[in-house]
Amino acid sequence: METNAQTGKQTGSRAGSVSPAIVLVAPQLGENIGFAARAMGNFGLRDLRLVSPRDGWPNEKARAAAAVAEPIVADARVFETLEEALFDCNFVIATTARPREMVKPVFSPETAAFSLRTRALSDQRCAVMFGGERNGLDNDSIALADAILTAPVDPNCASLSLPQAVLLFSYEWMKSSEPEVLGRITAFDGPAREGLATPGTSPATRAALFGLFGHMEEALDNAGFLRPLEKRPTMVRSIRNMFHRMECTDQDVRTWRGIVSALTRRPTASRG
Amino acid sequence: METNAQTGKQTGSRAGSVSPAIVLVAPQLGENIGFAARAMGNFGLRDLRLVSPRDGWPNEKARAAAAVAEPIVADARVFETLEEALFDCNFVIATTARPREMVKPVFSPETAAFSLRTRALSDQRCAVMFGGERNGLDNDSIALADAILTAPVDPNCASLSLPQAVLLFSYEWMKSSEPEVLGRITAFDGPAREGLATPGTSPATRAALFGLFGHMEEALDNAGFLRPLEKRPTMVRSIRNMFHRMECTDQDVRTWRGIVSALTRRPTASRG
């Protein structure tokens, strides 16, 4: 992959070849990282990102469990924070065992793959994130996503293992490359195509959006809005979720930063 | 599940509730048996059958790996031969990493689930079998199946782990219960419905079919047909595969046994 210096987008060898990244957040067992990599490889995914793997990195058990997919483990990138892992992404999906109390679109593995395939064909960089084995993703991580992915499991036996969850998305990703599905996607040309309210535009990268979050939350802290302190985390997540639902472009992010700056500017003499 | 003494069929609490059995043939690692059971449980499957598990049974590692699906491991039935494990089945699918040189229908996980859902709605008992970790199913095992299931994997990284292969079928099985899919199945009423050349009939159970195989092969051995000996296994598989493609009913099996008996009867005085 090369990066286009002007747009910051990675450009594959041909248009639409940018496959989603799989982001494992605080994974515990090396074996599960390896099994997840193998599931990715089985279905043509390559970009593995790890956020704070519990047992450090590199991990020999991950390498062994990956088997034929060992190169994916070797090329995995490790990040200290989830935010850094998502910086170059235009659209992010969080996987959860059950829908959380957040207002976000909820996808099945199949509809998630369809949505991301549509975006990939417009050269958007996407990611699907998975939480650690014990508790899955926490609410702060989910608040960084545009949408939620939940598999249709038996409610009496709902807990999917980490590699199994990665497999289901990866499998549906490969299925979404079948001609019948691609035909349904390209039939939606123009403004109706999902995730492209205006043709030719992309959602802002996470780097731009996280910059806005920091700016906005600092301003609201200074204004005493995020009080009482015990309610601050919920309020922050709720505001972030509203921004995700807006699907801001880079221009939208600049507009919002201008709005925050304008609203927090001290009154000048000319105004008083 | 109760068994109807007249038909020998298991009857669920409601019509069409008979879910396919998952048959693991010579599985090696207890963990993988447990992970496979968990994948079954995630998607509503319950009937686990093991043929000659390498490390014996019960297996503590299988129980631990199954997690919430532990009851499936506890209820698993163990058989010495694949034939016994399939005795009550009307339709059997073999999973392979790639299509083998056998003339059988080849299904994707999705089309396999659609086919078995159709049969389940007609109270046919079906099974999907998976080979051991090292080599998958051997050709003699595949020759006992009506169809082959192959997942659409990346050819550069084609080897699915045993639990992952079980997961994909199980996931598609659950998806096939969605109203949209059920609607497509029931729309095919009458003779056109897959696997039911004559409405109201079912393929013979494997017990009946295996009886015919034994009868036929003994007759052919006695007739000196299955020679030279080094070609016998291939010839036997080829003949079995032809019978599977016929989808014999119980009546068809009786007819064939009559044919074999008639052809091998020593000439009587009246004929000479």
CSV table of C-alpha atoms in Angstrom, one decimal, chain A residues 35 38-39 41-44 68-69 109-110 152-154 157-161 163-164 167-168 171-172 174-175, chain B residues 35 38-39 41-44 68-69 109-110 152-154 157-161 163-164 167-168 171-172 174-175:
chain,number,residue,atom,x,y,z
A,35,PHE,CA,-6.6,-17.6,15.5
A,38,ARG,CA,-5.8,-17.0,10.6
A,39,ALA,CA,-9.6,-16.2,10.2
A,41,GLY,CA,-6.3,-14.7,6.1
A,42,ASN,CA,-8.8,-17.3,5.2
A,43,PHE,CA,-11.0,-14.5,3.9
A,44,GLY,CA,-8.5,-12.1,2.4
A,68,VAL,CA,-0.5,-20.2,7.3
A,69,ALA,CA,-1.5,-16.6,8.3
A,109,PRO,CA,-22.1,-9.4,10.0
A,110,GLU,CA,-23.7,-9.5,6.5
A,152,PRO,CA,-27.5,-13.2,15.4
A,153,VAL,CA,-26.7,-15.7,18.1
A,154,ASP,CA,-28.8,-18.0,20.3
A,157,CYS,CA,-25.5,-19.2,24.4
A,158,ALA,CA,-24.7,-15.8,23.2
A,159,SER,CA,-21.0,-15.4,23.9
A,160,LEU,CA,-18.9,-15.7,20.7
A,161,SER,CA,-15.1,-16.2,21.2
A,163,PRO,CA,-11.5,-15.5,16.9
A,164,GLN,CA,-15.1,-16.7,16.1
A,167,LEU,CA,-14.2,-15.1,11.5
A,168,LEU,CA,-17.9,-14.1,11.0
A,171,TYR,CA,-16.3,-14.5,6.0
A,172,GLU,CA,-19.1,-12.0,5.2
A,174,MET,CA,-15.3,-12.2,1.4
A,175,LYS,CA,-19.0,-13.0,0.5
B,35,PHE,CA,-14.7,-24.8,20.6
B,38,ARG,CA,-19.5,-23.6,21.5
B,39,ALA,CA,-19.9,-22.5,17.9
B,41,GLY,CA,-24.4,-23.5,20.8
B,42,ASN,CA,-24.0,-19.9,19.6
B,43,PHE,CA,-26.2,-20.7,16.6
B,44,GLY,CA,-28.8,-23.1,18.1
B,68,VAL,CA,-21.4,-21.9,28.1
B,69,ALA,CA,-22.0,-24.7,25.6
B,109,PRO,CA,-22.1,-22.7,3.8
B,110,GLU,CA,-25.1,-20.6,2.8
B,152,PRO,CA,-15.2,-19.7,-0.2
B,153,VAL,CA,-11.7,-19.0,1.3
B,154,ASP,CA,-8.7,-17.1,0.0
B,157,CYS,CA,-4.7,-19.2,3.0
B,158,ALA,CA,-7.3,-21.9,2.5
B,159,SER,CA,-7.0,-23.9,5.7
B,160,LEU,CA,-9.9,-23.3,8.0
B,161,SER,CA,-9.5,-24.6,11.6
B,163,PRO,CA,-14.0,-25.0,15.1
B,164,GLN,CA,-14.0,-22.2,12.4
B,167,LEU,CA,-18.9,-22.0,13.1
B,168,LEU,CA,-19.5,-21.1,9.5
B,171,TYR,CA,-23.9,-19.4,11.6
B,172,GLU,CA,-25.5,-20.0,8.2
B,174,MET,CA,-29.1,-19.8,12.1
B,175,LYS,CA,-29.3,-17.3,9.3
